[in-house]
XYZ file of C-alpha atoms in Angstrom:
642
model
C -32.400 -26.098 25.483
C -34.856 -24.477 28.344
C -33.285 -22.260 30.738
C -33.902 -24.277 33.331
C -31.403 -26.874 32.085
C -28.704 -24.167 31.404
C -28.982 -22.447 34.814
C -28.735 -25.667 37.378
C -26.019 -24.853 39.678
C -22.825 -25.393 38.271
C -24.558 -26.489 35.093
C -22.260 -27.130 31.759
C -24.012 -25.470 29.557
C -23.205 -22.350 31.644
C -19.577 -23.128 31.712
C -19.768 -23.321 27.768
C -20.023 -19.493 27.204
C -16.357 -19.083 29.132
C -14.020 -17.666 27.300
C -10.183 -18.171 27.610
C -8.826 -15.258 26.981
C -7.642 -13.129 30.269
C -10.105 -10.328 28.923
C -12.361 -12.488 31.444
C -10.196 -11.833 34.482
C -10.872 -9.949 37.498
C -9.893 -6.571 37.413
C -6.632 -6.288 38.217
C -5.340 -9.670 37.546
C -4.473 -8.924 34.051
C -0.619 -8.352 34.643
C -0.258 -11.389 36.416
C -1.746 -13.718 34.050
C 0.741 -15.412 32.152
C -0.116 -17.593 29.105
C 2.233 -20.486 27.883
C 1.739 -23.554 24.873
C -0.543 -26.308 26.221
C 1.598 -29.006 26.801
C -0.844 -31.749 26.740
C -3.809 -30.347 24.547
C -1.529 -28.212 22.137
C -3.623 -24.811 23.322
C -3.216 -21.658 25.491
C -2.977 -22.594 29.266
C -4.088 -19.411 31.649
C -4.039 -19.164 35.528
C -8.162 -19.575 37.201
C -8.236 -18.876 40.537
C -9.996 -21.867 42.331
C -11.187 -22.827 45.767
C -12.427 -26.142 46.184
C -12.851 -26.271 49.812
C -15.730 -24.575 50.698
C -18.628 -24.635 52.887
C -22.245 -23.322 53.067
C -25.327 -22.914 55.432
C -26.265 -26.512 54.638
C -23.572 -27.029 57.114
C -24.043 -27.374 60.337
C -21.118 -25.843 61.860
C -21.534 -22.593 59.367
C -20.759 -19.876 61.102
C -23.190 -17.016 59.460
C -26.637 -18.745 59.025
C -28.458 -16.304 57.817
C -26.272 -15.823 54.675
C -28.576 -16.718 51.739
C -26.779 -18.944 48.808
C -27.027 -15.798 46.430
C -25.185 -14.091 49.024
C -22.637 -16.832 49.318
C -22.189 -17.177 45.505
C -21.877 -13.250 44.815
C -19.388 -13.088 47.459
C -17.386 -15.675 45.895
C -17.253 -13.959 42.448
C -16.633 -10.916 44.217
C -13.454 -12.465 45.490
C -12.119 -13.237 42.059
C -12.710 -16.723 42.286
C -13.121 -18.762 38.619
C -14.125 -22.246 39.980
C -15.403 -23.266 43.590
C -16.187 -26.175 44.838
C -19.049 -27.144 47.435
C -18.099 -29.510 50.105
C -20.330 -29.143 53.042
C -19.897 -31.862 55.696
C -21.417 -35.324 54.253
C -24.039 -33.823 52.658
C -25.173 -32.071 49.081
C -27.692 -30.182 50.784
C -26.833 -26.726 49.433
C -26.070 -27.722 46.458
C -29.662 -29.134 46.052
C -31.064 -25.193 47.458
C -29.099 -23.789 45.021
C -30.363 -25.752 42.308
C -33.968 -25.659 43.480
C -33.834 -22.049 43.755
C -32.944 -21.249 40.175
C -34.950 -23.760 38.791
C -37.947 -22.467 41.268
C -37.148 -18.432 39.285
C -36.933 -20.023 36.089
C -40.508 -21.739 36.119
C -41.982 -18.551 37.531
C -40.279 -16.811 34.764
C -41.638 -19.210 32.081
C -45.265 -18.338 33.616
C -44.639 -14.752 33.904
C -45.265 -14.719 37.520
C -41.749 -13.226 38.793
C -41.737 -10.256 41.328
C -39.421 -7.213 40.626
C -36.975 -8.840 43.234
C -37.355 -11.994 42.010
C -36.324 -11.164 38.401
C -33.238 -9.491 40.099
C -32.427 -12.408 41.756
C -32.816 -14.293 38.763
C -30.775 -11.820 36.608
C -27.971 -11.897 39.143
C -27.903 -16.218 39.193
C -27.736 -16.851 35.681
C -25.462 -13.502 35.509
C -22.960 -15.281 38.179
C -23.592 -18.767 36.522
C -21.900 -17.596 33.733
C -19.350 -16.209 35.350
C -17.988 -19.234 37.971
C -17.833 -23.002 37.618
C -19.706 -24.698 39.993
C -18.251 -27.887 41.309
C -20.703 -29.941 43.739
C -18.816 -32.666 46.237
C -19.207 -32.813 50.282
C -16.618 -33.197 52.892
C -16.563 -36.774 54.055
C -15.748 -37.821 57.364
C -13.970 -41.722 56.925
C -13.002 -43.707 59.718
C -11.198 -42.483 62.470
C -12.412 -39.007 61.454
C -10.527 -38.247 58.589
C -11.748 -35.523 56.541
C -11.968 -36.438 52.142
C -12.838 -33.748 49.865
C -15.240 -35.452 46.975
C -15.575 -33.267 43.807
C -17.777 -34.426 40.819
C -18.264 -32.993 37.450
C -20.708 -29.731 37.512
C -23.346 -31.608 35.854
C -23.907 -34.132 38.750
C -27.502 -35.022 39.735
C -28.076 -34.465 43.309
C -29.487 -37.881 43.036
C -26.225 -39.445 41.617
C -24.227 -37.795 44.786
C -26.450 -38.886 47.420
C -25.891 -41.976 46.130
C -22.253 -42.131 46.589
C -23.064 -41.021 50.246
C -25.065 -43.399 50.688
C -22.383 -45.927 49.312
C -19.658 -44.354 51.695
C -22.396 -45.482 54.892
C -23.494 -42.039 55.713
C -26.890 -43.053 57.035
C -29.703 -41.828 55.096
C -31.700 -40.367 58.286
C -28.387 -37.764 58.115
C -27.685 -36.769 54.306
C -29.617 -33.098 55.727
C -27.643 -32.791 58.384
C -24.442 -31.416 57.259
C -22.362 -33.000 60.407
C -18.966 -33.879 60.505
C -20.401 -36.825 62.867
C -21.781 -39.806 60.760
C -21.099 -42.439 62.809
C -19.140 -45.725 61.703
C -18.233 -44.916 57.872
C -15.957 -46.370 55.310
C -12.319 -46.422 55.662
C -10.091 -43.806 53.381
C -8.591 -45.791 50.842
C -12.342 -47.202 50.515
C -13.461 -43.960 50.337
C -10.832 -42.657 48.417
C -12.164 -45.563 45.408
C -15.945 -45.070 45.830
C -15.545 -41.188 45.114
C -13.139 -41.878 41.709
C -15.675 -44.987 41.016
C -18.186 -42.318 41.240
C -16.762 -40.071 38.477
C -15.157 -37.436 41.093
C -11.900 -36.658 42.182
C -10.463 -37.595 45.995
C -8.347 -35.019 47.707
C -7.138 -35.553 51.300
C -8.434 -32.251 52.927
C -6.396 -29.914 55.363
C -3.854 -33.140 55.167
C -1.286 -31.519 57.341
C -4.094 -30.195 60.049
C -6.668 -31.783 62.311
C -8.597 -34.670 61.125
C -5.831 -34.583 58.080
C -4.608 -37.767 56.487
C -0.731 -36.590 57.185
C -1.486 -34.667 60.731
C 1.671 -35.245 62.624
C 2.129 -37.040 66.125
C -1.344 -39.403 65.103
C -1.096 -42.674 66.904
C -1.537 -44.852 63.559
C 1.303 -46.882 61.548
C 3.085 -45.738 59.241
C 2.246 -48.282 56.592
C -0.979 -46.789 57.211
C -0.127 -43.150 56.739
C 1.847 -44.413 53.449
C -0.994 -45.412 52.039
C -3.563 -43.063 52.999
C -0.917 -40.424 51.049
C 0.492 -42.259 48.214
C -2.852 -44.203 46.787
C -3.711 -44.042 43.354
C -6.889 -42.588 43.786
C -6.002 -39.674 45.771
C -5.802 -37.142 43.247
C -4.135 -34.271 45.380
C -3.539 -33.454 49.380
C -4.831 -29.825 50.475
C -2.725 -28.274 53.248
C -2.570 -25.695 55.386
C 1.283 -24.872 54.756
C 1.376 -24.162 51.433
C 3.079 -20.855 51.110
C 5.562 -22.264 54.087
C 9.732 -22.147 53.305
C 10.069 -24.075 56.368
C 11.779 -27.507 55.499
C 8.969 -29.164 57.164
C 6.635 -27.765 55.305
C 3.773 -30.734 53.839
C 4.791 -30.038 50.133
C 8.432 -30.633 50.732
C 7.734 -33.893 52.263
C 5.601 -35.074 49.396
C 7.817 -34.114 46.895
C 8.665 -37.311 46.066
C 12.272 -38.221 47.044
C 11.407 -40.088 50.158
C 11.798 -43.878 49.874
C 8.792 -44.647 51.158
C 6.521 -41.883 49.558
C 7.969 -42.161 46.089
C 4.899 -41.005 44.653
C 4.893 -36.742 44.166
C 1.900 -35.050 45.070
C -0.175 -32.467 44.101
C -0.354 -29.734 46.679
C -3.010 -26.977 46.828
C -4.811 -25.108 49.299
C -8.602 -23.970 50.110
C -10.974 -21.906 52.724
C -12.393 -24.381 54.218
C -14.380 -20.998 54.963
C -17.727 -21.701 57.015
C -18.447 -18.135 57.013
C -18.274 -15.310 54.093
C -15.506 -13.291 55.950
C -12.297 -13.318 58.153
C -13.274 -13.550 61.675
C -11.304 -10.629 63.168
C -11.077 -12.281 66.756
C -9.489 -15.761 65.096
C -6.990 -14.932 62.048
C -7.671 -19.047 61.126
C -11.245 -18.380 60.765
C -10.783 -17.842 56.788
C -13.945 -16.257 54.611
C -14.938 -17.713 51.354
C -12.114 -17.511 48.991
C -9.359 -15.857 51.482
C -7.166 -19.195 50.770
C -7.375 -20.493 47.404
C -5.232 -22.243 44.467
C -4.388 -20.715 40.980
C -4.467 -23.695 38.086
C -2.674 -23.358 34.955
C -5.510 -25.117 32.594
C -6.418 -24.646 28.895
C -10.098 -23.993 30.120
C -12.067 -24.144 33.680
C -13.773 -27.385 33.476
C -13.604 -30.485 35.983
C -11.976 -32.423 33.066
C -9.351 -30.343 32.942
C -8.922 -30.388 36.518
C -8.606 -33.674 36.873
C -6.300 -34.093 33.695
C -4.084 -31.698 35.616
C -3.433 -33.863 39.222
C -3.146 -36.874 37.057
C -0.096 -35.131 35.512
C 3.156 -34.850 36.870
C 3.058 -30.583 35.945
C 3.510 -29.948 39.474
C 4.251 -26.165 38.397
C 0.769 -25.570 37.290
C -0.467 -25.320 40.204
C 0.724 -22.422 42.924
C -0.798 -20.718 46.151
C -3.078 -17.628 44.660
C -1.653 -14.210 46.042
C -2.690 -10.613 44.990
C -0.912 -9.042 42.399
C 1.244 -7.171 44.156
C 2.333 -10.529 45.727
C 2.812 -12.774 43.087
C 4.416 -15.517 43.724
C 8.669 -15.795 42.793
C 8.833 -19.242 42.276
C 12.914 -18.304 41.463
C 13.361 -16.092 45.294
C 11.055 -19.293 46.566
C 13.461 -22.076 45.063
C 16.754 -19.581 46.441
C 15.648 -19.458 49.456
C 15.498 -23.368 50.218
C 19.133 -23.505 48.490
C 20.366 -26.684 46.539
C 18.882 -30.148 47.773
C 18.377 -33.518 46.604
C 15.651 -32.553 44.017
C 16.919 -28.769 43.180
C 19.847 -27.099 41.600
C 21.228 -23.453 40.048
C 23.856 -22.551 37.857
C 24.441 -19.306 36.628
C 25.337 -20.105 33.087
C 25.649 -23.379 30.949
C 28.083 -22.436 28.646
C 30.492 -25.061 26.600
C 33.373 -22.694 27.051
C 34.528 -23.948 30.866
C 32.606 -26.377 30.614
C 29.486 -25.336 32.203
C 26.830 -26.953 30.113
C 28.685 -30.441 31.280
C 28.317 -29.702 34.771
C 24.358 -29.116 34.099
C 23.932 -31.892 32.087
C 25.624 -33.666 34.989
C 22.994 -32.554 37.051
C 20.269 -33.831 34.546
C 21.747 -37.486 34.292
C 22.006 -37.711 38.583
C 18.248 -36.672 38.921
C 17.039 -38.966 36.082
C 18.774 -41.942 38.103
C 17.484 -40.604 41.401
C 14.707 -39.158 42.464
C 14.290 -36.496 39.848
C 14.454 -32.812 40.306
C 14.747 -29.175 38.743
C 17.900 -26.962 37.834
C 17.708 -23.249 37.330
C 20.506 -21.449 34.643
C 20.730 -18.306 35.055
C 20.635 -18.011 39.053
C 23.342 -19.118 42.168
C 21.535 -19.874 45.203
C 23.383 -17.552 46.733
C 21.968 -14.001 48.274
C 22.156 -11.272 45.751
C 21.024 -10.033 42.491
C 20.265 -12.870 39.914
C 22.417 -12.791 36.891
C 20.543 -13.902 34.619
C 21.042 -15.123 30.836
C 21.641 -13.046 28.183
C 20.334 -15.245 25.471
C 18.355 -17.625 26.894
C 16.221 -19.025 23.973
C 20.153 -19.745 22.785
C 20.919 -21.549 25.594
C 17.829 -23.432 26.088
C 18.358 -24.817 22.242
C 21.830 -25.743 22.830
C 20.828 -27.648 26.083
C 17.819 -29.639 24.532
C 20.738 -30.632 21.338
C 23.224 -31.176 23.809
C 20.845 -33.599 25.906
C 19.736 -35.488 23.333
C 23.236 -35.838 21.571
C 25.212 -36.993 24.691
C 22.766 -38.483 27.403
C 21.980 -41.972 26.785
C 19.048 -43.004 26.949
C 16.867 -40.204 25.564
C 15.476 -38.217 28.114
C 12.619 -35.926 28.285
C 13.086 -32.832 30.261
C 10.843 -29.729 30.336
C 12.085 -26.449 29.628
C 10.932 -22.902 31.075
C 11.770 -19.862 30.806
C 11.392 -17.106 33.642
C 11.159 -13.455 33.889
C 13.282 -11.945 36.119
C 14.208 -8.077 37.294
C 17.922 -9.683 37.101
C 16.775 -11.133 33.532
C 15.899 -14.363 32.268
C 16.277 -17.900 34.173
C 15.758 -21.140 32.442
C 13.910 -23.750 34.619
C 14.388 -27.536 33.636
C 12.373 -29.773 35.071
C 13.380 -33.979 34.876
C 11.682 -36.890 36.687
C 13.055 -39.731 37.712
C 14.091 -41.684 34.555
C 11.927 -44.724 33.695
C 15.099 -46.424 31.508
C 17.867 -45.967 34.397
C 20.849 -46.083 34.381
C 21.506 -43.199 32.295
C 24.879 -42.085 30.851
C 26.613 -38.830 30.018
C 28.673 -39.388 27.208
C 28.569 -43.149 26.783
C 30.841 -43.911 30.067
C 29.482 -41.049 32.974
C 26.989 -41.910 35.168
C 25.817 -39.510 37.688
C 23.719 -39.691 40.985
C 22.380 -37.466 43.222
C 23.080 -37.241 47.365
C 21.439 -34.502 49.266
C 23.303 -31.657 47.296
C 25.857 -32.912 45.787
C 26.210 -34.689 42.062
C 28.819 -36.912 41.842
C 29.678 -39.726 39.825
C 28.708 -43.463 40.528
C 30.322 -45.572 42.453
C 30.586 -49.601 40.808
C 28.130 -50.467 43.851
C 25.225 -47.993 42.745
C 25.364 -48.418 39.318
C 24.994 -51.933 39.608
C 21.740 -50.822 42.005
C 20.369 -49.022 39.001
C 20.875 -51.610 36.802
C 19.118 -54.348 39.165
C 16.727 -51.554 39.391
C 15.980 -51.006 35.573
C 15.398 -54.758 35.243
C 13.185 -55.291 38.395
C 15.420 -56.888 40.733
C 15.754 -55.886 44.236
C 18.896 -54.002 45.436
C 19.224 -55.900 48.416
C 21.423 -58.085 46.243
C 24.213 -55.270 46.334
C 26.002 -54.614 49.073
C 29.429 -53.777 49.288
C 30.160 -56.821 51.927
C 29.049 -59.535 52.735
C 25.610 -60.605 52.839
C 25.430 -61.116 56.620
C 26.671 -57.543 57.275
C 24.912 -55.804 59.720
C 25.540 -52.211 61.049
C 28.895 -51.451 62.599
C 29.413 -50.938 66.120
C 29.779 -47.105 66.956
C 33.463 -47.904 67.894
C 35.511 -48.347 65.249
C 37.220 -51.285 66.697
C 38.471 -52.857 63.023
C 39.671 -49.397 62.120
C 43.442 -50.667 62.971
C 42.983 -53.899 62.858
C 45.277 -56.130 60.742
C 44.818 -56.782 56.894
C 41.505 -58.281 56.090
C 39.467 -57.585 59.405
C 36.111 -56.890 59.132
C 34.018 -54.553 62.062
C 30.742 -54.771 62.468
C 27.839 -57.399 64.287
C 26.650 -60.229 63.654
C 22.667 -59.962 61.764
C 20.947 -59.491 58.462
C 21.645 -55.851 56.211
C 19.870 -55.305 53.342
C 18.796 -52.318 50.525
C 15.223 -53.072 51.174
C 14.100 -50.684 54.686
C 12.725 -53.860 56.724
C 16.079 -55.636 56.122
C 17.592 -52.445 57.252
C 15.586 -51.963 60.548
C 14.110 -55.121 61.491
C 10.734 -53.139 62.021
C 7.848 -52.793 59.656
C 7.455 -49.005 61.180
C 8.659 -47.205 58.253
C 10.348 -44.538 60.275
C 12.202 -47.258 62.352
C 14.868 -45.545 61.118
C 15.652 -41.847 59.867
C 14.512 -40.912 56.185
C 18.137 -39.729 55.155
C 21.473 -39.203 56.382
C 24.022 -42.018 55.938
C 25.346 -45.337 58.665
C 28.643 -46.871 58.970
C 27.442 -50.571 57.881
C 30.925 -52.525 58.538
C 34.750 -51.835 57.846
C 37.182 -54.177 56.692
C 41.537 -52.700 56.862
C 43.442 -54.072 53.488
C 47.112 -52.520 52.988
C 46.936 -50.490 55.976
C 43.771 -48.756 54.833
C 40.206 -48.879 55.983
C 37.402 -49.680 53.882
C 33.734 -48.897 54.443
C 30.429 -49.803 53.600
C 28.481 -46.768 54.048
C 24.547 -47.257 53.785
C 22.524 -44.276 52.289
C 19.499 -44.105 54.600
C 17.067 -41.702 51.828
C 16.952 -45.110 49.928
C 19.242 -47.657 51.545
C 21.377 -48.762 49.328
C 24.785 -49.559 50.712
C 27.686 -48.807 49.106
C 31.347 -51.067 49.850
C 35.144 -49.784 49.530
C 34.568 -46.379 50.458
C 37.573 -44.530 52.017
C 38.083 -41.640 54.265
C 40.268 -40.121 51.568
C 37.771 -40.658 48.926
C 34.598 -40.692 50.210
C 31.828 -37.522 49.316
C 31.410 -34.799 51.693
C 29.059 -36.334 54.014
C 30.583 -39.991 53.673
C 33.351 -38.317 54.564
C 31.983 -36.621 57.766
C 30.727 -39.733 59.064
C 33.962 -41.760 58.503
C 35.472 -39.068 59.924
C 33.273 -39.022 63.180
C 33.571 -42.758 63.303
C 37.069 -42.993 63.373
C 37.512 -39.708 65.300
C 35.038 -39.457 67.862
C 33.757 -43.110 68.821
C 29.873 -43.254 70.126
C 29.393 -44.036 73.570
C 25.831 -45.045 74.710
C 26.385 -43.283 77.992
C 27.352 -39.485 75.997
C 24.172 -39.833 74.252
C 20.985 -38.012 75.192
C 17.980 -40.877 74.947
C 14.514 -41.191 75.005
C 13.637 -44.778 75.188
C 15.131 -46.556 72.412
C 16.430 -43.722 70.100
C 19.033 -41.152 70.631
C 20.248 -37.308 69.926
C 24.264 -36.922 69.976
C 24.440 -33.571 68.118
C 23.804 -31.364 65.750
C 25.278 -28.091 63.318
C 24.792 -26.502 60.673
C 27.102 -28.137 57.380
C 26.218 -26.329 54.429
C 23.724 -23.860 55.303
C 21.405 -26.794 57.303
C 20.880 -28.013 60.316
C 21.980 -31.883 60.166
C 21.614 -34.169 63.562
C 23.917 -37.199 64.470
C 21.456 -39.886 65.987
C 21.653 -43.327 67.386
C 19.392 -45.976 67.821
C 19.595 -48.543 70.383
C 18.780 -52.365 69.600
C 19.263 -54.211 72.814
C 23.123 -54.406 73.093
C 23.623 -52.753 70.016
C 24.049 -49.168 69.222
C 23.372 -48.324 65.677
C 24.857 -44.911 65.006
C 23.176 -42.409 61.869
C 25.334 -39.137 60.630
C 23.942 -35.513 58.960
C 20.278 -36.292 59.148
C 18.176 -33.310 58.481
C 15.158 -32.188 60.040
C 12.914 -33.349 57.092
C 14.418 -37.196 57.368
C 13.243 -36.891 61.178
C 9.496 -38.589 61.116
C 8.363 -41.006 63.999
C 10.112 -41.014 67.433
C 13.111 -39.179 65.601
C 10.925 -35.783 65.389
C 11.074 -35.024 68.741
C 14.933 -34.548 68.468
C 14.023 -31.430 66.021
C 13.569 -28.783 68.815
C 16.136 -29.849 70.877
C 18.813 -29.478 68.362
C 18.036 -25.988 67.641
C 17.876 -25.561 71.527
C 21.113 -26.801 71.758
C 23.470 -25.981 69.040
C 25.996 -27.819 67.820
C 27.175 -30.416 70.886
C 25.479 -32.091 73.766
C 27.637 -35.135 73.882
C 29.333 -33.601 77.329
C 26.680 -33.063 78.911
């Protein structure tokens, strides 16, 4: 094979010579590598520190121009980076210098013709070549100025990725320029095919940011911003957030237990550096490398890349920090505190029956929306506990699962270090075969943070689920239901009175809000649907907004703890449109913390009607409900007075 073949930028051959062993790491790094069986190819998995958002001179906005590319490539060795990707704005224009450049040293070699500076040079590319994968993509600008991250396989002809330009409508008079203005492009779910039909990979870049497919407060629908998240071809979302614990942080939206963004997504984080260093006047200026993404692969190739965001190993890829930084995916998890998709026990022993209680736990997120428990840890403040034996209790877990939970389930099993000692992290998604069963007659479901057992209503749900039926065909009343009034007029009325309006209430969101804006109404919390009084006691049908399914003959007395709160408030504290603090059609009542979060009592107002919705968090407030966010932790707990 000629040189020149080997030493194109980013070529394969070069990648060929990389070794997996962490003998290749930067110095430094070696403690924090971690190595752990290959799930998927059966070999050794290690951490490479990536960043595939990256720009060079070819760009137009680049911020240091005269920064050769052998420059811009040592610099991003010297930064410790494995695999980097170049994405200049709608062009492959420094990908082509680089390539030309070695090639250019190479022939000069071959005809003994090289300078003493040029064989340096030389030296120093196919030195760095084997050293650092090469990925060459472009940032494309799609309609509406969205900004796509394309990434092909190293061994892409400059040719081949023109091409795909050219098929995305940049005009051909501009493939040189490197501008994020193209003028009228492709659309991004167009975009987001022609780039996988291509042989790359599509990720949504700075999603959360400007000119991100998930920027907040962007005058499009939300069908719109649904799909422009959740399609198939979107391989992963960069974001700006990453290392965030705030509960509106981008991850934790896409983490897959919203209704309508069922789909998980890969998270990761780049540069998006247009200049070699930090710019000390503007801390957002990043330089090459100063944001980047550690992957847990079995080797650095674009294969295994790609492999990886087609998984669902969400934990194998993390925000890169310097040793001394690492990130505590166990203080991380803490620190956000049980949810809908996370729990912690601190043992799981049969004695007291603490391996029930997590296996509990396992059966609810299979028939939700999926989720992780750590043993070992309490979310509470503190030193971790810790398991004394945890290869012990992992074994009697994975017998104990498959002898009582019905049907099989996979989970994955992990065990952490800890300065407290060992944690075991299981990981479960939500169960293709639902409903499933703890001990032939248990079946478990998960709300918010609580586990609790199924009510007849929801397992029927998951049932009609299983078998591809809608759940609009369960709901706890009658068909023609519709949300109760905020006062509780039925709640002592005589035997057999039924509250509530006349109108259509479904499972399905549309026949819930009447509205094909998908954040009509909030994305959790729970509504009073109608009550009915039998025997001198009220009965509810209480609608769970994360995935609204209603749920009949629910009592005060025995209703879960936020069921419970909101009967309460019903029957307690009637709604009046005039205590309630609107802007146009929706409403803030109050808010305080319950648990250790911040929930918000909202109302909605649909022309006579007032539709009432209790202990919504911040993260279920997208749409017109976000702007209630600030004023609730303005105002503390109670602004119905004013």
């Amino acid at each position: 094979m000629s040189r020149r073949r080997r030493t194109r930028a980013g070529g394969q051959s070069a990648r060929q010579s990389r070794t997996g062993d962490a003998g290749s790491q930067p110095a430094g790094r070696e403690g924090a590598q971690s190595q752990a069986k290959g799930r998927q190819s059966g070999g050794k998995l290690r951490w490479y520190k990536a960043d595939l958002h990256t720009h060079t001179p070819a760009s137009n906005d680049y911020e240091e121009p005269g920064v050769s590319y052998l420059q811009w490539l040592t610099t991003a060795r010297e930064r410790g980076l494995d695999i980097v990707a170049i994405t200049d704005h709608n062009t492959v224009a420094g990908v082509a210098a680089i390539r030309r450049e070695i090639e250019w040293l190479t022939r000069l070699k071959e005809e003994n013709r090289l300078t003493p500076e040029e064989r340096s040079n030389l030296e120093r590319w196919l030195k760095l070549a084997n050293e650092i994968v090469i990925l060459p993509g472009f940032e494309f600008t799609a309609t509406f100025g969205f900004h796509i991250l394309a990434i092909f396989p190293p061994d892409t002809s400059v040719r081949k990725l023109e091409h795909t330009l050219l098929r995305l409508n940049v005009p051909e008079d501009r493939l040189l320029a490197g501008s994020t203005e193209t003028g009228a492009s492709t659309d991004v779910t167009s975009a987001y095919e022609t780039i996988v039909d291509s042989g790359g990979i599509a990720i949504a870049a700075h999603a959360n940011s400007t000119n991100g497919v998930a920027m907040r407060n962007f005058p499009f629908g939300g069908q719109t911003k649904i799909a422009y998240t959740q399609d198939a071809n979107l391989s992963a979302l960069e974001v700006t957030d990453l290392e965030s614990r705030s509960r509106r942080a981008t991850a934790r939206f896409f983490n897959g237990s919203k209704t309508e963004y069922p789909r998980k997504m890969h998270c990761i984080q780049g540069s998006d550096a247009h200049r070699l260093n930090n710019d000390p006047r503007n801390s957002r200026r990043l330089g090459l490398g100063e944001r980047a993404t550690e992957l847990l692969l079995p080797e650095p190739t674009f294969d295994a890349i790609r492999e990886l965001f087609a998984s669902r190993f969400f934990d194998r890829t993390r925000p890169f920090r310097a040793p001394e930084k690492e990130v505590d995916h166990l203080a991380a998890a803490r620190a956000e505190g049980p949810n809908q998709t996370q729990s912690f026990h601190e043992s799981a022993n049969k004695k007291g029956g603490r391996q029930t209680v997590v296996l509990a736990d396992l059966c609810a997120f299979a028939n939700t929306d999926g989720g992780t428990i750590f043993v070992g840890a309490s979310a509470r403040k503190g030193r971790v506990k810790g398991l004394a034996a945890s290869k012990q209790v992992q074994a009697e877990l994975q017998q104990a699962l498959s002898e009582r939970l019905t049907p099989p389930l996979e989970a994955r099993f992990e065990i952490l270090a800890n300065s407290g000692g060992e944690v075991l992290r299981i990981g479960v998604d939500a169960g293709d075969s639902k409903p499933y069963c703890l001990d032939g007659s248990k079946f478990y479901v998960r709300n918010d943070a609580e586990t609790s057992l199924a009510l007849r209503d929801e397992i029927v749900a998951l049932v009609l689920e299983s078998v591809g039926l809608s759940s609009d065909l369960v709901d706890g009343g009658d068909a023609d239901d519709a949300p109760a009034s905020a006062d509780p007029a039925g709640a002592g009325e005589s035997d057999g009175s039924k509250a509530g309006r006349s109108g259509a209430s479904g499972g399905g969101r549309q026949g819930a809000s009447g509205s094909d804006d998908p954040f009509y109404l909030p994305q959790d919390g729970v509504e009073i649907v109608s009550s009915e009084t039998r025997g001198g006691t009220a009965y509810y049908v209480v609608r769970n907004l994360r995935n609204l399914r209603s749920v009949g003959n629910v009592t005060r007395e025995g209703a879960r703890k936020l069921w419970n709160y909101a009967i309460a408030q019903y029957e307690d504290s009637p709604v009046k449109s005039d205590q309630i603090r609107w802007k146009k059609n929706v409403g803030y009542i109050r808010s305080g913390k319950r648990a250790g979060k911040r929930r918000f009592d909202l109302a909605l107002r649909e022309g006579s009607a007032l539709r009432v919705f209790y202990g919504v968090t911040s993260e279920g407030m997208e749409g017109a409900w976000a702007q209630f966010v600030e004023e609730g932790d303005q105002d503390g707990l109670d602004v119905r007075s004013e």
